[in-house]
XYZ file of C-alpha atoms in Angstrom:
580
model
C 35.588 94.371 153.377
C 32.840 94.097 155.990
C 34.569 92.169 158.751
C 31.366 90.214 159.494
C 32.078 87.774 162.345
C 29.733 85.237 163.966
C 30.882 83.508 167.146
C 28.987 80.592 168.697
C 30.940 79.686 171.821
C 28.724 78.724 174.781
C 31.633 77.348 176.850
C 34.029 80.183 175.873
C 36.623 77.868 174.346
C 37.953 80.405 171.847
C 40.221 83.336 172.555
C 38.441 86.603 173.259
C 38.692 89.236 170.549
C 38.694 93.004 170.587
C 34.988 93.958 170.465
C 33.516 95.407 167.292
C 30.096 96.778 166.398
C 27.602 94.276 167.760
C 24.571 93.396 165.607
C 23.161 90.658 167.804
C 24.260 89.356 171.193
C 22.698 86.336 172.880
C 23.858 83.774 175.429
C 26.784 81.984 173.788
C 26.393 83.835 170.461
C 27.723 87.135 169.104
C 27.369 88.690 165.644
C 29.638 91.651 164.899
C 30.603 93.956 162.034
C 33.764 95.962 161.493
C 32.703 99.640 161.774
C 35.645 100.741 159.561
C 34.531 98.593 156.600
C 34.779 100.082 153.107
C 31.465 98.445 152.120
C 28.304 98.530 154.238
C 26.489 95.315 155.056
C 22.785 95.415 154.225
C 20.399 94.046 156.806
C 16.701 93.203 156.973
C 14.679 91.960 159.930
C 11.167 90.706 160.541
C 9.461 88.553 163.166
C 10.989 85.369 161.728
C 14.515 86.227 160.585
C 17.454 88.588 160.706
C 19.213 88.713 157.306
C 22.634 90.213 156.569
C 24.082 90.569 153.075
C 27.830 91.022 152.819
C 28.425 91.973 149.202
C 26.077 92.457 146.295
C 23.302 90.579 144.521
C 21.712 92.016 141.389
C 18.191 93.187 142.203
C 18.694 93.087 145.986
C 19.565 96.695 146.713
C 16.380 97.201 148.731
C 15.167 93.691 149.563
C 16.874 90.358 150.261
C 16.648 87.352 147.908
C 13.403 86.084 149.407
C 13.034 82.986 147.218
C 16.442 81.732 148.335
C 15.732 82.540 151.980
C 12.364 80.776 151.953
C 13.821 77.701 150.266
C 16.606 77.526 152.852
C 14.227 77.915 155.801
C 11.910 75.270 154.312
C 14.884 72.955 153.680
C 13.972 72.721 150.006
C 17.540 72.160 148.816
C 16.685 71.694 145.141
C 14.848 75.020 145.031
C 17.619 76.698 147.011
C 20.269 75.446 144.592
C 18.251 76.412 141.523
C 17.672 79.893 142.922
C 21.309 80.320 143.916
C 22.375 79.554 140.349
C 20.349 82.548 139.113
C 21.833 85.126 141.499
C 24.388 87.378 139.844
C 26.738 88.827 142.422
C 29.504 88.238 144.934
C 28.145 87.704 148.405
C 27.884 85.989 151.737
C 24.289 85.780 152.991
C 23.663 85.201 156.711
C 20.208 84.283 158.039
C 19.283 83.956 161.701
C 16.160 81.848 162.187
C 14.766 83.256 165.441
C 12.437 80.366 166.237
C 15.039 77.597 165.963
C 17.986 79.847 166.973
C 19.767 78.376 163.970
C 22.179 80.305 161.739
C 22.223 79.729 157.975
C 25.129 81.018 155.885
C 25.433 80.659 152.120
C 27.864 82.089 149.574
C 27.855 82.577 145.801
C 28.751 80.125 143.037
C 32.403 81.227 142.946
C 32.902 82.091 146.632
C 34.147 85.508 145.585
C 34.199 86.711 149.207
C 36.362 84.428 151.350
C 34.678 83.189 154.516
C 36.835 81.499 157.145
C 35.653 78.923 159.664
C 37.408 78.251 162.963
C 35.936 75.076 164.446
C 36.673 73.585 167.857
C 34.567 71.066 169.820
C 31.531 73.004 171.038
C 32.609 76.284 169.399
C 32.739 77.902 165.965
C 33.772 81.295 164.640
C 32.764 82.315 161.113
C 34.430 85.450 159.797
C 35.130 87.386 156.646
C 38.350 88.496 158.340
C 41.099 85.865 158.454
C 42.880 87.843 161.182
C 39.869 87.346 163.500
C 39.890 83.597 162.897
C 43.628 83.271 163.552
C 43.486 85.440 166.674
C 40.579 83.420 168.130
C 42.283 80.043 167.629
C 43.507 78.921 171.087
C 45.998 76.365 169.711
C 46.947 77.661 166.261
C 48.184 74.189 165.324
C 49.771 73.895 161.897
C 48.321 71.598 159.246
C 51.449 70.135 157.568
C 49.541 69.384 154.370
C 48.165 72.923 154.219
C 51.674 74.280 154.835
C 53.083 72.077 152.061
C 50.410 73.332 149.638
C 51.295 76.931 150.526
C 54.941 76.232 149.697
C 54.025 74.428 146.510
C 51.388 76.717 144.994
C 51.310 79.843 147.167
C 47.816 78.841 148.315
C 45.943 75.891 149.758
C 43.591 73.584 147.871
C 39.871 73.166 148.510
C 39.011 74.352 152.020
C 42.466 73.738 153.504
C 44.589 76.450 155.151
C 47.953 76.222 156.951
C 46.061 76.138 160.277
C 44.504 72.818 161.230
C 41.357 74.296 162.833
C 40.678 76.956 160.155
C 38.967 76.229 156.830
C 37.749 78.294 153.885
C 34.100 77.802 152.951
C 33.689 76.175 149.528
C 31.582 77.835 146.785
C 27.775 77.619 146.818
C 27.840 76.040 150.267
C 25.165 76.192 152.933
C 26.555 76.191 156.464
C 23.964 75.535 159.201
C 24.915 76.147 162.830
C 22.748 75.493 165.876
C 22.965 77.140 169.297
C 25.362 74.441 170.501
C 27.841 75.191 167.667
C 26.977 71.950 165.854
C 27.431 72.431 162.122
C 26.196 70.921 158.894
C 27.476 71.732 155.408
C 25.668 71.163 152.146
C 26.750 71.982 148.589
C 23.748 73.597 146.906
C 25.081 74.043 143.370
C 28.215 73.657 141.294
C 29.544 75.791 138.466
C 30.249 73.707 135.370
C 33.591 74.266 133.637
C 33.013 71.674 130.901
C 32.499 73.034 127.400
C 29.314 71.769 125.719
C 29.252 71.166 121.986
C 28.425 74.322 120.043
C 28.174 75.189 116.352
C 28.365 78.935 117.013
C 30.759 80.840 114.779
C 33.472 83.120 116.094
C 31.448 86.227 115.292
C 28.286 84.828 116.881
C 30.128 83.890 120.050
C 31.869 87.274 120.222
C 28.536 89.066 119.793
C 26.999 87.124 122.691
C 29.991 87.848 124.920
C 30.007 91.530 124.007
C 26.329 91.895 124.938
C 26.863 90.165 128.288
C 30.012 92.157 128.975
C 28.380 95.525 128.344
C 25.490 94.490 130.612
C 28.032 93.505 133.275
C 29.720 96.906 132.928
C 26.356 98.653 133.262
C 25.639 96.722 136.458
C 29.095 97.541 137.768
C 28.623 101.233 137.040
C 25.471 101.262 139.185
C 27.482 99.878 142.107
C 30.574 102.044 141.708
C 30.961 105.419 143.359
C 33.846 107.336 141.756
C 35.071 104.366 139.663
C 38.847 104.203 139.182
C 40.119 101.565 136.762
C 43.464 99.914 137.527
C 44.819 100.172 133.989
C 47.871 98.180 132.944
C 49.251 97.375 129.539
C 47.423 94.030 129.528
C 44.285 92.887 127.763
C 41.951 92.450 130.734
C 41.950 96.008 132.084
C 41.894 97.342 128.521
C 38.759 95.322 127.812
C 37.106 96.694 130.950
C 38.036 100.218 129.843
C 36.360 99.569 126.484
C 33.277 98.097 128.178
C 32.873 101.012 130.584
C 33.333 103.506 127.750
C 30.691 101.681 125.690
C 28.178 102.184 128.512
C 29.017 105.880 128.859
C 30.265 105.399 132.410
C 32.538 108.227 133.592
C 35.700 106.765 135.142
C 39.315 107.592 135.838
C 42.356 105.421 135.125
C 45.315 104.755 137.384
C 48.520 102.805 136.790
C 51.471 101.811 138.907
C 55.157 102.374 138.224
C 57.553 100.157 140.170
C 61.155 99.451 139.245
C 61.775 95.811 138.363
C 58.073 94.947 138.232
C 56.248 97.077 135.646
C 58.094 97.994 132.462
C 57.880 101.526 131.079
C 56.153 100.097 127.990
C 53.186 99.139 130.182
C 52.708 102.703 131.348
C 52.918 103.931 127.755
C 50.241 101.448 126.680
C 48.002 102.430 129.586
C 48.411 106.107 128.716
C 47.536 105.357 125.082
C 44.349 103.523 126.116
C 43.252 106.348 128.426
C 44.032 108.994 125.805
C 42.070 107.135 123.125
C 39.032 106.913 125.440
C 39.500 110.500 126.634
C 39.707 109.383 130.248
C 41.828 111.054 132.935
C 44.899 108.946 133.749
C 47.525 109.114 136.465
C 50.562 106.941 137.080
C 51.691 106.508 140.686
C 55.338 105.800 141.483
C 55.527 103.109 144.172
C 58.663 103.039 146.334
C 60.518 99.834 147.278
C 58.748 97.828 149.967
C 59.987 97.800 153.527
C 59.497 95.520 156.493
C 56.744 97.892 157.642
C 54.832 97.245 154.391
C 55.230 93.490 154.835
C 54.018 93.803 158.413
C 50.927 95.724 157.380
C 49.998 93.082 154.783
C 50.584 90.305 157.325
C 48.197 91.974 159.753
C 45.528 92.246 157.051
C 45.776 88.848 155.316
C 47.876 86.699 157.682
C 50.068 85.466 154.830
C 47.221 84.486 152.477
C 48.628 87.208 150.208
C 52.337 86.717 149.549
C 54.252 89.308 151.558
C 56.178 90.528 148.504
C 52.857 91.853 147.164
C 52.933 94.499 149.899
C 53.888 97.160 147.340
C 50.173 97.358 146.491
C 49.438 98.959 149.855
C 51.149 102.347 149.274
C 49.548 102.342 145.813
C 46.132 101.988 147.467
C 47.048 104.779 149.896
C 47.876 107.031 146.919
C 44.588 106.174 145.206
C 42.447 106.926 148.220
C 44.309 110.170 148.888
C 43.760 111.330 145.300
C 40.223 110.083 144.598
C 38.654 110.146 148.059
C 37.076 107.615 150.379
C 34.060 107.040 148.103
C 36.060 105.594 145.206
C 35.512 102.086 143.845
C 38.481 100.117 142.534
C 37.721 98.508 139.172
C 39.989 95.788 137.789
C 40.244 93.295 134.947
C 40.386 90.345 137.340
C 38.981 87.206 135.758
C 39.630 87.950 132.106
C 42.647 85.664 131.993
C 40.590 82.810 133.500
C 37.654 83.040 131.080
C 38.704 84.192 127.619
C 41.934 82.333 126.731
C 42.015 78.572 126.207
C 42.431 77.037 129.669
C 43.825 73.791 128.288
C 47.247 72.572 129.354
C 48.637 72.509 125.818
C 48.791 68.696 125.834
C 46.444 65.768 126.384
C 45.965 64.928 130.062
C 44.595 61.418 130.507
C 43.110 61.605 133.972
C 43.222 63.225 137.414
C 46.631 61.719 138.221
C 48.206 63.106 135.050
C 46.536 66.472 135.680
C 47.869 66.588 139.243
C 51.403 65.736 138.123
C 51.255 68.364 135.369
C 50.005 71.113 137.706
C 52.690 70.293 140.283
C 55.359 70.470 137.569
C 54.021 73.718 136.123
C 52.950 75.569 139.262
C 55.225 74.142 141.927
C 57.595 76.612 143.553
C 59.433 73.706 145.187
C 59.657 70.009 144.399
C 57.444 67.592 146.295
C 60.552 66.247 148.033
C 61.445 69.734 149.278
C 57.894 70.519 150.420
C 57.620 67.227 152.273
C 61.008 67.607 153.963
C 60.309 71.172 155.081
C 56.920 70.351 156.616
C 57.751 66.946 158.098
C 55.639 64.885 155.705
C 56.516 61.749 153.794
C 56.844 62.535 150.116
C 54.553 59.636 149.168
C 51.881 60.841 151.595
C 51.987 64.375 150.144
C 51.756 63.091 146.577
C 48.901 60.732 147.505
C 46.927 63.555 149.162
C 47.359 65.847 146.163
C 46.278 63.175 143.696
C 43.251 62.317 145.831
C 42.222 65.976 145.844
C 42.245 66.191 142.049
C 40.515 62.823 141.733
C 37.610 64.257 143.753
C 36.886 66.909 141.084
C 33.541 66.275 139.322
C 35.146 66.286 135.855
C 36.824 63.275 134.216
C 38.652 64.719 131.220
C 42.128 66.073 131.939
C 41.825 69.532 130.429
C 38.466 70.077 132.159
C 40.214 69.130 135.416
C 42.895 71.695 134.603
C 40.245 74.349 133.975
C 38.618 73.443 137.321
C 41.960 73.991 139.055
C 42.481 77.397 137.437
C 39.031 78.682 138.428
C 38.178 76.770 141.607
C 41.681 76.849 143.103
C 43.958 79.396 141.434
C 41.374 82.140 141.042
C 39.528 81.423 144.303
C 42.539 80.848 146.534
C 44.904 83.416 144.951
C 43.021 86.117 143.040
C 39.986 86.363 145.311
C 42.272 86.777 148.327
C 43.859 89.677 146.447
C 40.462 91.247 145.828
C 39.707 90.832 149.522
C 42.917 92.668 150.360
C 41.759 95.519 148.133
C 38.490 95.733 150.075
C 40.349 96.962 153.136
C 40.655 100.250 151.195
C 37.644 100.381 148.855
C 35.114 98.186 147.021
C 36.929 95.992 144.467
C 34.857 95.334 141.329
C 35.283 93.498 138.032
C 32.720 92.768 135.278
C 34.315 89.487 134.188
C 32.740 87.377 136.947
C 29.184 88.500 136.215
C 27.339 85.172 135.941
C 25.801 85.596 132.454
C 29.182 86.575 130.986
C 31.007 83.917 133.001
C 28.744 81.128 131.792
C 28.885 82.279 128.165
C 32.690 82.509 128.305
C 33.088 79.059 129.884
C 30.701 77.568 127.321
C 32.624 78.975 124.351
C 34.385 76.214 122.363
C 38.089 75.890 123.078
C 38.824 75.958 119.359
C 37.534 79.543 119.203
C 39.663 80.552 122.191
C 42.941 79.236 120.823
C 45.517 81.851 119.844
C 43.287 84.461 121.578
C 40.937 84.484 118.574
C 37.789 84.914 120.667
C 39.406 87.512 122.902
C 40.442 89.523 119.845
C 36.938 89.256 118.311
C 35.358 90.462 121.564
C 37.729 93.409 121.901
C 37.198 94.371 118.254
C 33.457 94.557 118.902
C 34.001 96.743 121.955
C 36.678 99.003 120.434
C 38.658 98.092 117.267
C 41.374 100.644 118.052
C 42.168 99.013 121.388
C 42.195 95.576 119.736
C 44.954 96.794 117.399
C 47.299 97.743 120.240
C 49.990 95.242 121.295
C 49.783 93.365 124.552
C 52.354 94.396 127.156
C 55.472 92.260 126.958
C 54.312 90.525 123.770
C 55.310 91.618 120.249
C 52.502 92.657 117.943
C 48.739 92.993 118.279
C 46.434 90.023 118.855
C 46.385 87.840 115.751
C 49.510 89.345 114.162
C 52.242 86.954 112.937
C 54.691 88.110 115.640
C 52.061 87.632 118.325
C 51.150 84.146 117.077
C 54.787 82.992 117.016
C 55.338 84.259 120.563
C 52.076 82.779 121.840
C 52.677 79.352 120.290
C 56.148 79.202 121.809
C 54.552 80.018 125.166
C 51.984 77.262 124.611
C 54.766 74.792 123.794
C 56.611 75.767 126.979
C 53.397 75.392 128.990
C 52.967 71.861 127.669
C 56.470 70.896 128.828
C 56.969 72.784 132.093
C 60.087 71.106 133.488
C 62.376 71.428 130.422
C 60.948 74.898 129.735
C 61.854 75.995 133.268
C 65.405 74.631 132.934
C 65.847 76.379 129.591
C 64.521 79.626 131.015
C 66.997 79.445 133.891
C 69.876 78.847 131.473
C 68.869 81.748 129.227
C 68.186 84.262 131.975
C 70.802 82.983 134.425
C 68.860 84.658 137.202
C 70.294 84.070 140.632
C 68.742 84.458 144.022
C 69.709 87.132 146.505
C 73.063 88.257 147.827
C 73.701 86.572 151.208
C 74.101 90.062 152.688
C 70.675 91.242 151.466
C 68.233 92.327 154.229
C 65.746 89.695 153.074
C 68.224 86.898 153.821
C 68.735 88.178 157.361
C 64.982 88.425 157.864
C 64.408 84.981 156.350
C 67.008 83.375 158.597
C 65.461 85.031 161.654
C 61.943 83.877 160.753
C 63.045 80.309 160.033
C 65.022 80.049 163.264
C 61.866 81.030 165.160
C 59.577 78.674 163.225
C 59.713 75.205 164.797
C 57.109 73.904 162.328
C 59.677 73.926 159.468
C 62.526 71.414 159.617
C 65.996 73.049 159.987
C 67.553 70.036 158.305
C 65.576 70.941 155.183
C 65.740 74.742 155.183
C 69.394 75.252 156.154
C 70.727 73.740 152.892
C 68.265 75.916 150.960
C 69.422 79.016 152.757
C 73.101 78.105 152.327
C 72.579 78.241 148.549
C 70.249 81.260 148.576
C 72.334 83.105 145.972
C 71.654 80.268 143.492
C 67.958 79.774 144.210
C 64.971 81.369 142.467
C 63.778 84.388 144.398
C 60.255 82.914 144.393
C 61.454 80.049 146.596
C 63.038 82.367 149.149
C 59.947 84.555 149.299
C 57.664 81.514 149.636
C 59.756 80.303 152.588
C 59.602 83.747 154.178
C 55.853 83.937 153.704
C 55.167 80.537 155.277
C 57.597 80.949 158.175
C 55.975 84.295 158.993
C 52.432 83.047 158.421
C 52.308 79.966 160.639
C 52.372 82.107 163.778
C 51.573 85.694 162.684
C 52.203 87.132 166.153
C 55.678 85.625 166.262
C 56.288 86.501 162.603
C 55.266 90.111 163.165
C 58.054 90.471 165.749
C 60.621 89.656 163.099
C 59.076 92.011 160.554
C 59.001 94.813 163.120
C 62.773 94.503 163.568
C 63.225 94.914 159.791
C 60.536 97.571 159.392
C 62.877 100.177 157.858
C 64.830 97.753 155.677
C 64.178 97.654 151.910
C 62.727 94.304 150.819
C 61.680 92.849 147.429
């Protein structure tokens, strides 16, 4: 990532930060870049403006998007929005208007590159690096609602974070800041997730998607130095492998082996895909995580990546050691949000029903537990959640559900993961290329059901890969065994609470042994976290051996996250201990 940070703080009300590479310094204002960034920030300057591009826009390798810049400077919001909707890429664009001393910041339609805002009266810090925003916050006051959402979903909703003064910029948003740190936000465009009526056949739709996907892979190949595909046994990375091969792009494949996480069958499938495409493939054995790994991830993402995902970090170390510092990390991120049917598996009447369904399906804790832990009233938490979903632009329940999966789940969970990757190397995927994205979202749901459209697309790219089974699922796409398994999954998705109870009875999975290192660490972190109510967490911890591991890890993540400096002290004491 770039580590771009803009600080407007005339009265010096924010904490001072360790200096980085200064791009522009003026009274009360400082613009800096992280000199260790894996991706360079492009810059252009003339008598009127200084322009910085963090990320990539198709066609802007040598010049900035001038039509967008002119529309923004002229305050022609309609033209700015229309132009923004045409820009294929993932980016944050910063413009300094020298005459007015105003700063203009705009991001892409999906907000693929998280941008954090720390706002205090008379001061603002805008940064691509969440650690800079947290470190600059003089109060670091917890937002109970943001904390409850972290417990519930593993991420916040909308712009909310667990810190009251820190927000995440929404997609396609213009942020204007004057020299006195006064701000104005304006939504310039909005990505539609509603499916228009279409008479296109399955083959016609698959042909359109295949053309867009190959174009997206060609564009990716022009960006990628030493492309290395993270190849699993799943469909998404396999589809990217087929797309890259169809363009003639030379690339290597890498997989991860980790006990208890990736089954041996996944590595065998990945090896089969690489062998079929005649691509070099290597599988890296990842050791159990330790407190030191958790600590490193906390320092990078401040808890916005779950700490138990720290096993990715030694994998990234292995990749960079083997393929060099110029490698680009290519993934299948986004395929699962665009090609399957994003419906809930049942009719959702309205925003309230959609909210209740998502809480039942995605909630790690109950609303009662989340409210008790964070000091909220249960009714207030439920009311806030329902109001958030009611503010979505869609009316129909399954369109609301699709909005959640793309605008919240992908943006607040997956994009944070991509941003973690960028601390090592550029992280690229063809699925979010705008022409493909729009065509995939516009495809009728009836064609997506039972993975019919996904299978038709993969057959066009490479029929041999379409005939391989999906990891963890019996049979190839469209086979009778696959359809039975998938329809049972769809039935379970439609009835999340009874499905979860049945799953617990069948698997009989318990939590962790009370003597496990994680329990000692969790108790330490909770005892040093005054923001979480002991009357609520002590009963949970007393029954830790009977609780889902996901609950214990969510508690650990939040207790460590609310004050990262304090949380890091606990992790340091467990740095050599094996953790999940």
